[in-house]
């Protein structure tokens, strides 16, 4: 088993298991119990837990602090880091800080624009972009050096990941863009929520043909729908989201009180179908403020129990 | 050119209301082209101010002058003779002109009459859009002649980000995704392979980050 970091997620993937990750959003306050509670709902059913970084540009407890809370519980966090709010000094500094707590996974993102959040009049930084953050993480880890060239004493050991949206426009560059992220240093990919399975499978096919799937572990991103209303909202209001009309119809045709269960069923069916897709290495289940449903999805998806690795 | 937009007249009045002799000073360059601070706009603002002061029973003398440029010593010298009779000047030049005036005429208060917005172009009459942020290290050769620094809301150098939908930016459906344009342009040029070249971490020291900038050209200095 060839691994480069102490990451449990990396070890699970290297052992050939289908990995399962999920995510928790930190609270809009200082109570650590919020994150502990969410984590406890899912900890036995996932291998690692992403902590979002001020998602949708709404100010929250820092991702790093919340990751430390998980680490103190003995759990495996994935530190999400966006390039919107920090320059290269702060990003490198936070990478060191995270690594000092043995946080071994990082997901490099650009972040939603601040106009969506609670500080639309704020500056954004974008000193480097998400690909350059990947390069930075790999440079710090593999070369043991800062961007400025100085040596790092005890370099960070982080398994480097990126997001990919197979559904964003323009479609013709979705696979070249994946190739670019791999070239920048991505070792795992957590995709945008998949609802259009045909289009996703097409993206996987093109990536496979280019030989990209041997170089990166793709975790298929899934978010269960709570209602037909949520499905419509995702389709119409969330940038880069592809929700087929048949799915909206399926939910809308279900009695209102049963729509949430139908959404879970859809999610489980997606796992069952995508498990058969060559090159899928795991699942990233983003049950937004619905963490209690993750165990059911994982169990019914045939992904339980989770494997043990050293 | 430098694109500016008129300041609300209430804001200008608030600054100058206690003065008796005011000069409205236009500029014949960029702000004339973007119809914010040329001779015409000087006339319109002066008339509106005269009306305001008249209606408020105040006797205020307002003069109008438009210089060829306010970012040039030579042209600013043209008003030296009469400058002392004014107790305020409202400059309708860009921020450069306002500051150059203030540097030249130490005893005269200078107020900005426009908001300086960006480096841009006239798309059509009444519509100006940004094209450049003067980062000091032009990368247009690599991006098909379309600038992600000025035209991408996240100035992503390896774009597009996940928020690009149907060719539009996540911040607003009216905003075209710069990376969509770059990809279309590279496609048209038969250079889409270039898309996969990773743009390196940018040196922003020639941008605002490096502090006030200067260009020194010894070959043209006298």
Short mmCIF file of C-alpha atoms in Angstrom, two decimals:
data_model
loop_
_atom_site.label_atom_id
_atom_site.label_comp_id
_atom_site.label_asym_id
_atom_site.label_seq_id
_atom_site.Cartn_x
_atom_site.Cartn_y
_atom_site.Cartn_z
CA UNK A 1 0.00 0.00 0.00
CA UNK A 2 1.60 3.17 -1.23
CA UNK A 3 0.57 6.21 0.76
CA UNK A 4 2.25 9.57 1.06
CA UNK A 5 0.60 10.90 4.20
CA UNK A 6 -0.82 9.59 7.50
CA UNK A 7 -4.32 10.40 6.20
CA UNK A 8 -6.89 7.73 7.04
CA UNK A 9 -8.83 8.74 3.93
CA UNK A 10 -5.78 8.13 1.78
CA UNK A 11 -5.20 4.74 3.41
CA UNK A 12 -8.78 3.63 2.82
CA UNK A 13 -8.58 4.61 -0.83
CA UNK A 14 -5.17 3.00 -1.22
CA UNK A 15 -6.54 -0.25 0.22
CA UNK A 16 -9.14 -0.27 -2.54
CA UNK A 17 -12.16 0.40 -0.36
CA UNK A 18 -14.96 2.71 -1.45
CA UNK A 19 -14.46 5.71 0.81
CA UNK A 20 -17.32 7.58 2.45
CA UNK A 21 -17.02 11.20 3.49
CA UNK A 22 -19.58 13.69 4.66
CA UNK A 23 -19.58 17.30 5.69
CA UNK A 24 -20.56 19.50 8.60
CA UNK A 25 -21.00 23.24 8.58
CA UNK A 26 -19.58 25.01 11.65
CA UNK A 27 -21.97 27.06 13.81
CA UNK A 28 -22.57 30.79 13.67
CA UNK A 29 -21.34 31.12 17.19
CA UNK A 30 -18.81 29.77 19.61
CA UNK A 31 -20.51 26.64 20.91
CA UNK A 32 -18.34 23.63 20.05
CA UNK A 33 -21.20 21.30 21.01
CA UNK A 34 -22.90 22.09 17.69
CA UNK A 35 -20.08 20.56 15.69
CA UNK A 36 -19.56 17.72 18.17
CA UNK A 37 -23.24 16.82 18.00
CA UNK A 38 -23.29 16.78 14.19
CA UNK A 39 -20.12 14.72 14.06
CA UNK A 40 -21.44 12.19 16.55
CA UNK A 41 -24.47 11.60 14.32
CA UNK A 42 -22.29 10.42 11.44
CA UNK A 43 -18.95 9.34 12.88
CA UNK A 44 -19.52 5.59 12.68
CA UNK A 45 -20.73 5.76 9.10
CA UNK A 46 -18.06 7.86 7.41
CA UNK A 47 -14.28 7.75 7.08
CA UNK A 48 -13.72 11.48 7.17
CA UNK A 49 -15.74 14.62 7.76
CA UNK A 50 -15.31 17.80 5.71
CA UNK A 51 -15.64 21.04 7.59
CA UNK A 52 -16.81 23.85 5.36
CA UNK A 53 -15.00 27.18 5.27
CA UNK A 54 -17.52 30.01 5.68
CA UNK A 55 -19.72 28.41 3.03
CA UNK A 56 -21.85 30.71 0.90
CA UNK A 57 -19.70 33.49 2.36
CA UNK A 58 -21.66 33.56 5.60
CA UNK A 59 -19.39 34.18 8.59
CA UNK A 60 -19.07 31.13 10.84
CA UNK A 61 -16.67 29.48 13.25
CA UNK A 62 -13.44 28.87 11.36
CA UNK A 63 -13.02 25.60 9.55
CA UNK A 64 -9.67 25.04 11.25
CA UNK A 65 -11.09 25.46 14.75
CA UNK A 66 -13.98 23.11 13.98
CA UNK A 67 -11.53 20.57 12.51
CA UNK A 68 -9.57 20.69 15.77
CA UNK A 69 -12.76 19.91 17.70
CA UNK A 70 -13.21 16.82 15.50
CA UNK A 71 -9.61 15.84 15.97
CA UNK A 72 -10.04 16.07 19.75
CA UNK A 73 -12.88 13.54 19.39
CA UNK A 74 -10.50 11.22 17.56
CA UNK A 75 -12.23 11.79 14.20
CA UNK A 76 -10.73 12.40 10.76
CA UNK A 77 -11.40 15.90 9.44
CA UNK A 78 -11.04 17.25 5.92
CA UNK A 79 -10.10 20.90 6.22
CA UNK A 80 -11.89 22.91 3.55
CA UNK A 81 -9.96 26.02 2.66
CA UNK A 82 -11.12 28.78 0.32
CA UNK A 83 -8.87 31.36 -1.30
CA UNK A 84 -11.45 34.12 -0.93
CA UNK A 85 -10.56 35.33 2.53
CA UNK A 86 -6.83 34.82 3.03
CA UNK A 87 -3.66 35.65 1.19
CA UNK A 88 -0.77 33.26 0.68
CA UNK A 89 0.73 34.12 4.06
CA UNK A 90 -2.46 33.28 5.95
CA UNK A 91 -3.18 30.17 3.87
CA UNK A 92 0.28 28.71 4.43
CA UNK A 93 0.10 29.66 8.09
CA UNK A 94 -3.25 27.90 8.54
CA UNK A 95 -1.90 24.82 6.74
CA UNK A 96 0.92 24.68 9.27
CA UNK A 97 -1.53 25.21 12.12
CA UNK A 98 -3.79 22.43 10.87
CA UNK A 99 -0.85 20.07 10.39
CA UNK A 100 0.31 20.82 13.93
CA UNK A 101 -2.96 19.20 15.08
CA UNK A 102 -2.37 16.24 12.74
CA UNK A 103 -5.11 17.29 10.36
CA UNK A 104 -4.12 15.32 7.29
CA UNK A 105 -6.70 16.18 4.63
CA UNK A 106 -7.36 19.43 2.84
CA UNK A 107 -9.87 20.41 0.19
CA UNK A 108 -8.76 23.41 -1.88
CA UNK A 109 -11.53 25.71 -3.09
CA UNK A 110 -11.98 29.22 -4.41
CA UNK A 111 -15.15 29.82 -2.37
CA UNK A 112 -18.48 31.43 -3.20
CA UNK A 113 -18.37 35.12 -3.95
CA UNK A 114 -18.82 37.28 -0.88
CA UNK A 115 -21.89 38.95 -2.40
CA UNK A 116 -23.89 35.84 -1.40
CA UNK A 117 -23.06 36.14 2.28
CA UNK A 118 -23.45 38.39 5.28
CA UNK A 119 -20.63 40.75 4.31
CA UNK A 120 -21.38 41.68 0.69
CA UNK A 121 -19.47 44.95 1.14
CA UNK A 122 -16.27 43.17 2.13
CA UNK A 123 -13.13 42.77 0.06
CA UNK A 124 -12.18 39.43 -1.36
CA UNK A 125 -8.57 38.35 -1.51
CA UNK A 126 -7.99 35.73 -4.20
CA UNK A 127 -4.25 36.19 -3.98
CA UNK A 128 -4.02 32.65 -5.35
CA UNK A 129 -6.73 30.46 -6.85
CA UNK A 130 -7.86 26.96 -5.90
CA UNK A 131 -5.43 25.27 -8.31
CA UNK A 132 -2.57 27.33 -6.98
CA UNK A 133 -3.61 26.39 -3.44
CA UNK A 134 -3.33 22.74 -4.47
CA UNK A 135 0.13 23.48 -5.82
CA UNK A 136 0.97 25.26 -2.58
CA UNK A 137 -0.11 22.32 -0.41
CA UNK A 138 1.86 19.86 -2.53
CA UNK A 139 4.88 22.15 -2.61
CA UNK A 140 4.86 22.52 1.16
CA UNK A 141 4.43 18.79 1.65
CA UNK A 142 6.59 17.32 -1.11
CA UNK A 143 9.37 19.90 -1.31
CA UNK A 144 9.16 20.84 2.36
CA UNK A 145 9.28 24.48 1.39
CA UNK A 146 7.23 27.63 1.67
CA UNK A 147 6.13 29.42 -1.51
CA UNK A 148 8.86 31.92 -0.73
CA UNK A 149 11.44 29.15 -0.97
CA UNK A 150 12.43 28.81 2.70
CA UNK A 151 12.56 25.42 4.29
CA UNK A 152 9.70 24.25 6.51
CA UNK A 153 10.69 22.56 9.71
CA UNK A 154 8.51 19.42 9.92
CA UNK A 155 6.49 19.96 6.70
CA UNK A 156 2.72 19.37 6.70
CA UNK A 157 1.56 15.88 5.72
CA UNK A 158 -1.68 16.52 3.92
CA UNK A 159 -3.68 14.49 1.44
CA UNK A 160 -4.68 17.09 -1.15
CA UNK A 161 -8.13 17.30 -2.62
CA UNK A 162 -10.18 19.50 -4.88
CA UNK A 163 -13.76 19.93 -5.91
CA UNK A 164 -14.98 19.26 -9.42
CA UNK A 165 -18.25 20.20 -10.97
CA UNK A 166 -18.99 17.92 -13.92
CA UNK A 167 -22.09 20.01 -14.66
CA UNK A 168 -20.75 23.55 -14.77
CA UNK A 169 -20.31 25.36 -18.03
CA UNK A 170 -18.70 25.14 -20.47
CA UNK A 171 -18.97 21.33 -20.63
CA UNK A 172 -16.13 20.93 -23.16
CA UNK A 173 -13.56 21.94 -20.56
CA UNK A 174 -14.91 19.91 -17.64
CA UNK A 175 -12.49 17.06 -18.28
CA UNK A 176 -9.51 19.28 -19.23
CA UNK A 177 -10.22 21.16 -16.01
CA UNK A 178 -10.06 17.92 -14.04
CA UNK A 179 -6.76 17.15 -15.76
CA UNK A 180 -5.51 20.57 -14.75
CA UNK A 181 -6.45 20.04 -11.10
CA UNK A 182 -4.64 16.70 -11.12
CA UNK A 183 -1.61 18.38 -12.67
CA UNK A 184 -1.80 20.99 -9.91
CA UNK A 185 -1.62 18.22 -7.32
CA UNK A 186 -5.13 16.96 -6.56
CA UNK A 187 -5.09 13.40 -5.19
CA UNK A 188 -8.78 13.15 -4.45
CA UNK A 189 -11.81 14.87 -5.90
CA UNK A 190 -15.14 15.47 -4.22
CA UNK A 191 -17.67 16.31 -6.91
CA UNK A 192 -20.55 18.72 -6.96
CA UNK A 193 -23.93 17.15 -6.06
CA UNK A 194 -24.87 14.66 -8.75
CA UNK A 195 -28.49 14.46 -9.87
CA UNK A 196 -27.99 14.07 -13.61
CA UNK A 197 -26.39 10.62 -13.49
CA UNK A 198 -26.23 10.21 -17.27
CA UNK A 199 -24.20 13.38 -17.65
CA UNK A 200 -21.98 12.42 -14.72
CA UNK A 201 -21.29 8.99 -16.23
CA UNK A 202 -20.39 10.69 -19.51
CA UNK A 203 -17.91 12.91 -17.65
CA UNK A 204 -16.45 9.83 -15.95
CA UNK A 205 -16.15 8.07 -19.31
CA UNK A 206 -14.25 11.01 -20.83
CA UNK A 207 -12.01 11.22 -17.76
CA UNK A 208 -11.34 7.47 -17.96
CA UNK A 209 -10.46 7.72 -21.65
CA UNK A 210 -7.89 10.36 -20.83
CA UNK A 211 -6.40 8.08 -18.20
CA UNK A 212 -7.21 10.51 -15.40
CA UNK A 213 -8.94 8.03 -13.13
CA UNK A 214 -5.71 6.19 -12.41
CA UNK A 215 -4.24 9.42 -11.12
CA UNK A 216 -6.99 10.63 -8.82
CA UNK A 217 -9.68 9.22 -6.54
CA UNK A 218 -13.13 10.45 -7.47
CA UNK A 219 -15.66 10.63 -4.65
CA UNK A 220 -19.14 11.14 -6.08
CA UNK A 221 -20.94 14.00 -4.34
CA UNK A 222 -24.54 13.41 -3.28
CA UNK A 223 -27.04 15.61 -1.47
CA UNK A 224 -30.43 14.11 -0.63
CA UNK A 225 -33.38 16.33 -1.50
CA UNK A 226 -35.76 17.12 1.34
CA UNK A 227 -38.62 18.17 -0.90
CA UNK A 228 -39.68 19.03 -4.44
CA UNK A 229 -39.30 22.67 -3.42
CA UNK A 230 -35.65 22.12 -2.56
CA UNK A 231 -35.12 20.37 -5.90
CA UNK A 232 -36.62 23.34 -7.75
CA UNK A 233 -34.52 25.75 -5.71
CA UNK A 234 -31.35 23.78 -6.46
CA UNK A 235 -32.17 23.74 -10.16
CA UNK A 236 -33.05 27.40 -10.48
CA UNK A 237 -31.04 29.21 -7.87
CA UNK A 238 -27.84 27.34 -7.11
CA UNK A 239 -25.07 28.10 -9.62
CA UNK A 240 -23.64 25.15 -11.52
CA UNK A 241 -26.33 22.68 -10.44
CA UNK A 242 -27.97 20.22 -12.88
CA UNK A 243 -31.27 18.85 -11.57
CA UNK A 244 -33.25 16.90 -14.19
CA UNK A 245 -36.96 17.64 -14.53
CA UNK A 246 -37.80 13.95 -14.03
CA UNK A 247 -36.34 14.11 -10.52
CA UNK A 248 -38.38 17.19 -9.66
CA UNK A 249 -41.47 15.47 -11.05
CA UNK A 250 -40.78 12.31 -9.06
CA UNK A 251 -40.59 14.32 -5.85
CA UNK A 252 -43.54 16.54 -6.75
CA UNK A 253 -45.67 13.47 -7.51
CA UNK A 254 -44.93 12.14 -4.03
CA UNK A 255 -47.23 13.25 -1.19
CA UNK A 256 -45.60 16.10 0.68
CA UNK A 257 -45.06 14.20 3.93
CA UNK A 258 -43.24 11.44 2.05
CA UNK A 259 -41.03 13.64 -0.15
CA UNK A 260 -38.11 13.61 2.26
CA UNK A 261 -38.09 9.82 2.33
CA UNK A 262 -38.33 9.80 -1.46
CA UNK A 263 -35.28 12.10 -1.54
CA UNK A 264 -33.35 9.61 0.60
CA UNK A 265 -34.45 6.78 -1.71
CA UNK A 266 -33.18 8.72 -4.73
CA UNK A 267 -29.85 9.23 -2.99
CA UNK A 268 -29.54 5.51 -2.14
CA UNK A 269 -30.44 4.53 -5.72
CA UNK A 270 -27.76 6.91 -6.98
CA UNK A 271 -25.15 5.23 -4.77
CA UNK A 272 -26.19 1.81 -6.01
CA UNK A 273 -25.94 2.88 -9.63
CA UNK A 274 -22.69 4.84 -9.26
CA UNK A 275 -20.97 2.02 -7.36
CA UNK A 276 -20.96 0.16 -10.66
CA UNK A 277 -19.25 3.01 -12.54
CA UNK A 278 -15.63 2.18 -13.23
CA UNK A 279 -13.32 4.60 -11.48
CA UNK A 280 -15.68 5.68 -8.69
CA UNK A 281 -13.62 5.44 -5.52
CA UNK A 282 -16.14 6.57 -2.97
CA UNK A 283 -18.96 8.90 -2.01
CA UNK A 284 -19.17 12.34 -0.47
CA UNK A 285 -22.57 12.67 1.18
CA UNK A 286 -23.51 16.26 1.83
CA UNK A 287 -26.74 16.05 3.83
CA UNK A 288 -27.12 19.75 4.49
CA UNK A 289 -28.43 20.29 8.05
CA UNK A 290 -29.73 16.72 7.78
CA UNK A 291 -26.75 14.84 9.18
CA UNK A 292 -29.00 12.36 11.01
CA UNK A 293 -29.92 10.82 7.67
CA UNK A 294 -26.36 9.95 6.71
CA UNK A 295 -26.32 6.59 8.57
CA UNK A 296 -29.44 5.40 6.76
CA UNK A 297 -28.06 6.46 3.37
CA UNK A 298 -24.73 4.75 4.02
CA UNK A 299 -26.32 1.55 5.32
CA UNK A 300 -28.90 1.25 2.55
CA UNK A 301 -26.22 2.12 0.00
CA UNK A 302 -24.35 -1.00 1.09
CA UNK A 303 -21.41 1.02 2.40
CA UNK A 304 -21.63 -0.10 6.03
CA UNK A 305 -19.73 -1.10 8.10
CA UNK A 306 -16.80 1.15 7.34
CA UNK A 307 -13.43 -0.55 6.94
CA UNK A 308 -10.69 -0.40 9.55
CA UNK A 309 -7.23 0.71 8.47
CA UNK A 310 -4.06 1.22 10.46
CA UNK B 1 -9.53 55.18 -20.56
CA UNK B 2 -10.31 55.98 -16.96
CA UNK B 3 -14.05 55.69 -16.45
CA UNK B 4 -15.75 57.89 -13.88
CA UNK B 5 -19.32 58.49 -12.83
CA UNK B 6 -20.96 61.66 -11.54
CA UNK B 7 -21.24 62.10 -7.81
CA UNK B 8 -24.73 62.80 -6.48
CA UNK B 9 -25.18 66.57 -6.36
CA UNK B 10 -26.25 66.39 -2.69
CA UNK B 11 -22.83 65.06 -1.81
CA UNK B 12 -21.10 67.90 -3.68
CA UNK B 13 -23.37 70.52 -2.06
CA UNK B 14 -22.58 69.13 1.38
CA UNK B 15 -18.87 69.73 0.75
CA UNK B 16 -19.05 73.23 -0.74
CA UNK B 17 -22.16 74.84 0.74
CA UNK B 18 -20.28 77.31 2.95
CA UNK B 19 -18.20 78.84 0.16
CA UNK B 20 -18.85 82.01 -1.84
CA UNK B 21 -16.58 81.64 -4.85
CA UNK B 22 -16.46 78.24 -6.46
CA UNK B 23 -14.72 76.98 -9.57
CA UNK B 24 -16.07 73.91 -11.35
CA UNK B 25 -13.09 72.48 -13.20
CA UNK B 26 -13.62 69.99 -16.01
CA UNK B 27 -11.16 67.84 -17.90
CA UNK B 28 -11.16 67.29 -21.62
CA UNK B 29 -9.80 63.75 -21.53
CA UNK B 30 -11.27 60.46 -20.26
CA UNK B 31 -14.04 62.02 -18.18
CA UNK B 32 -15.25 63.89 -21.25
CA UNK B 33 -15.49 60.65 -23.23
CA UNK B 34 -17.41 58.96 -20.42
CA UNK B 35 -19.61 62.04 -20.04
CA UNK B 36 -18.90 62.56 -16.36
CA UNK B 37 -16.58 65.56 -16.19
CA UNK B 38 -16.17 67.34 -19.52
CA UNK B 39 -17.22 70.83 -20.53
CA UNK B 40 -20.84 69.79 -20.90
CA UNK B 41 -21.02 68.22 -17.42
CA UNK B 42 -19.26 71.28 -15.93
CA UNK B 43 -22.04 73.46 -17.37
CA UNK B 44 -24.80 71.19 -16.11
CA UNK B 45 -23.36 70.98 -12.60
CA UNK B 46 -22.69 74.74 -12.43
CA UNK B 47 -26.29 75.53 -13.45
CA UNK B 48 -27.70 73.08 -10.92
CA UNK B 49 -25.58 74.56 -8.15
CA UNK B 50 -26.51 78.14 -9.05
CA UNK B 51 -30.15 77.10 -8.92
CA UNK B 52 -29.66 75.45 -5.54
CA UNK B 53 -27.93 78.44 -3.97
CA UNK B 54 -30.46 80.88 -5.46
CA UNK B 55 -33.35 78.87 -4.06
CA UNK B 56 -31.65 78.87 -0.68
CA UNK B 57 -31.07 82.60 -0.70
CA UNK B 58 -27.32 82.35 -0.84
CA UNK B 59 -25.11 84.50 -2.98
CA UNK B 60 -22.50 82.22 -4.48
CA UNK B 61 -20.42 82.87 -7.58
CA UNK B 62 -19.75 79.81 -9.65
CA UNK B 63 -17.28 79.82 -12.54
CA UNK B 64 -16.71 77.17 -15.16
CA UNK B 65 -13.40 76.13 -16.69
CA UNK B 66 -12.46 72.98 -18.57
CA UNK B 67 -8.79 72.17 -19.05
CA UNK B 68 -7.24 70.01 -21.71
CA UNK B 69 -5.98 67.70 -18.95
CA UNK B 70 -5.75 67.85 -15.17
CA UNK B 71 -3.03 65.23 -14.96
CA UNK B 72 -0.45 67.49 -16.54
CA UNK B 73 1.44 70.42 -14.97
CA UNK B 74 1.35 72.42 -18.16
CA UNK B 75 -2.43 72.62 -18.37
CA UNK B 76 -2.95 73.10 -14.63
CA UNK B 77 -0.72 76.18 -14.85
CA UNK B 78 -3.36 77.86 -17.03
CA UNK B 79 -5.52 78.60 -13.99
CA UNK B 80 -2.73 79.81 -11.69
CA UNK B 81 -3.54 83.43 -12.21
CA UNK B 82 -7.12 83.32 -11.00
CA UNK B 83 -6.99 80.47 -8.53
CA UNK B 84 -6.71 82.66 -5.41
CA UNK B 85 -10.13 84.19 -5.92
CA UNK B 86 -11.82 80.84 -5.34
CA UNK B 87 -12.39 79.41 -1.94
CA UNK B 88 -13.22 75.99 -3.35
CA UNK B 89 -12.67 74.05 -6.54
CA UNK B 90 -14.81 71.12 -7.59
CA UNK B 91 -12.73 69.02 -9.96
CA UNK B 92 -14.63 66.80 -12.35
CA UNK B 93 -11.42 65.02 -13.36
CA UNK B 94 -10.58 61.52 -12.22
CA UNK B 95 -8.88 61.01 -8.86
CA UNK B 96 -5.55 61.68 -10.51
CA UNK B 97 -6.60 65.16 -11.63
CA UNK B 98 -8.10 66.02 -8.25
CA UNK B 99 -4.87 65.08 -6.50
CA UNK B 100 -2.65 66.83 -9.01
CA UNK B 101 -4.67 70.00 -8.47
CA UNK B 102 -4.31 69.66 -4.71
CA UNK B 103 -0.57 69.13 -5.02
CA UNK B 104 -0.23 72.23 -7.16
CA UNK B 105 -2.50 74.69 -5.38
CA UNK B 106 -1.75 74.26 -1.70
CA UNK B 107 -4.04 76.95 -0.36
CA UNK B 108 -7.19 76.03 -2.28
CA UNK B 109 -9.56 73.28 -1.13
CA UNK B 110 -10.24 70.81 -3.96
CA UNK B 111 -13.31 68.56 -3.90
CA UNK B 112 -13.97 65.61 -6.18
CA UNK B 113 -17.06 65.93 -8.36
CA UNK B 114 -16.95 62.40 -9.76
CA UNK B 115 -16.32 58.87 -8.53
CA UNK B 116 -13.42 57.33 -10.40
CA UNK B 117 -14.50 53.80 -11.26
CA UNK B 118 -12.17 51.74 -13.46
CA UNK B 119 -10.13 51.39 -16.65
CA UNK B 120 -12.62 50.56 -19.31
CA UNK B 121 -14.18 51.12 -22.69
CA UNK B 122 -17.35 52.55 -24.16
CA UNK B 123 -19.46 49.61 -25.25
CA UNK B 124 -22.22 51.90 -26.45
CA UNK B 125 -23.36 55.41 -25.56
CA UNK B 126 -24.08 55.40 -21.84
CA UNK B 127 -22.50 52.00 -21.17
CA UNK B 128 -18.90 51.70 -19.99
CA UNK B 129 -17.36 48.44 -18.83
CA UNK B 130 -14.16 47.45 -17.11
CA UNK B 131 -11.27 45.87 -18.99
CA UNK B 132 -8.13 46.41 -16.92
CA UNK B 133 -7.05 46.72 -13.28
CA UNK B 134 -3.53 47.88 -14.08
CA UNK B 135 -1.93 44.93 -12.26
CA UNK B 136 1.40 45.85 -13.80
CA UNK B 137 2.13 42.34 -15.19
CA UNK B 138 -0.01 41.80 -18.26
CA UNK B 139 -1.07 38.18 -18.78
CA UNK B 140 -3.31 38.73 -21.80
CA UNK B 141 -0.95 36.76 -24.05
CA UNK B 142 -1.83 33.63 -22.09
CA UNK B 143 -5.56 34.23 -21.85
CA UNK B 144 -6.48 34.89 -25.44
CA UNK B 145 -6.62 38.65 -24.96
CA UNK B 146 -9.32 38.54 -22.27
CA UNK B 147 -8.39 39.61 -18.75
CA UNK B 148 -9.44 37.40 -15.83
CA UNK B 149 -7.93 39.84 -13.33
CA UNK B 150 -10.39 42.58 -14.21
CA UNK B 151 -13.28 40.57 -15.60
CA UNK B 152 -13.56 37.59 -13.22
CA UNK B 153 -15.20 38.43 -9.88
CA UNK B 154 -12.64 36.18 -8.15
CA UNK B 155 -9.78 37.08 -10.52
CA UNK B 156 -9.24 33.33 -10.90
CA UNK B 157 -6.18 32.70 -13.04
CA UNK B 158 -7.09 29.05 -13.66
CA UNK B 159 -10.81 29.33 -14.24
CA UNK B 160 -13.68 29.09 -14.57
CA UNK B 161 -14.82 28.52 -11.01
CA UNK B 162 -17.78 26.26 -10.29
CA UNK B 163 -20.18 29.17 -10.37
CA UNK B 164 -20.09 29.70 -14.13
CA UNK B 165 -23.55 28.93 -15.52
CA UNK B 166 -24.61 29.28 -19.16
CA UNK B 167 -21.74 31.64 -19.76
CA UNK B 168 -22.60 33.88 -16.84
CA UNK B 169 -20.99 34.69 -13.52
CA UNK B 170 -22.43 33.45 -10.24
CA UNK B 171 -22.62 36.98 -8.86
CA UNK B 172 -25.07 38.21 -11.46
CA UNK B 173 -26.66 36.82 -14.61
CA UNK B 174 -25.86 40.14 -16.35
CA UNK B 175 -22.13 39.52 -15.91
CA UNK B 176 -20.45 37.42 -18.57
CA UNK B 177 -18.04 34.75 -17.27
CA UNK B 178 -14.57 35.88 -18.29
CA UNK B 179 -13.39 32.29 -18.46
CA UNK B 180 -16.22 31.36 -20.80
CA UNK B 181 -14.96 34.16 -23.08
CA UNK B 182 -11.36 32.98 -22.72
CA UNK B 183 -12.29 29.41 -23.63
CA UNK B 184 -14.35 30.55 -26.63
CA UNK B 185 -11.50 32.76 -27.76
CA UNK B 186 -8.88 30.03 -27.34
CA UNK B 187 -11.17 27.68 -29.26
CA UNK B 188 -11.53 30.20 -32.09
CA UNK B 189 -7.77 30.64 -32.21
CA UNK B 190 -7.24 26.86 -32.28
CA UNK B 191 -5.37 27.14 -28.98
CA UNK B 192 -7.65 25.29 -26.54
CA UNK B 193 -4.69 23.09 -25.59
CA UNK B 194 -3.27 26.18 -23.90
CA UNK B 195 -6.16 26.02 -21.45
CA UNK B 196 -4.42 23.18 -19.64
CA UNK B 197 -1.28 25.15 -18.97
CA UNK B 198 -1.34 26.02 -15.28
CA UNK B 199 -1.07 29.71 -14.59
CA UNK B 200 1.57 30.10 -11.89
CA UNK B 201 1.05 31.98 -8.63
CA UNK B 202 1.01 35.62 -9.67
CA UNK B 203 3.46 38.25 -8.53
CA UNK B 204 1.12 40.94 -7.20
CA UNK B 205 3.94 43.22 -6.11
CA UNK B 206 3.44 45.25 -9.28
CA UNK B 207 -0.26 45.54 -8.37
CA UNK B 208 -1.77 47.63 -5.56
CA UNK B 209 -0.16 45.19 -3.12
CA UNK B 210 3.29 46.62 -3.75
CA UNK B 211 2.36 50.12 -2.61
CA UNK B 212 2.23 53.27 -4.76
CA UNK B 213 3.73 52.49 -8.14
CA UNK B 214 5.86 54.46 -10.53
CA UNK B 215 7.15 54.01 -14.04
CA UNK B 216 10.61 55.46 -14.68
CA UNK B 217 11.78 55.82 -18.24
CA UNK B 218 15.28 57.21 -18.31
CA UNK B 219 15.35 57.11 -22.10
CA UNK B 220 12.69 59.81 -22.30
CA UNK B 221 13.72 61.84 -19.27
CA UNK B 222 15.33 65.19 -20.02
#
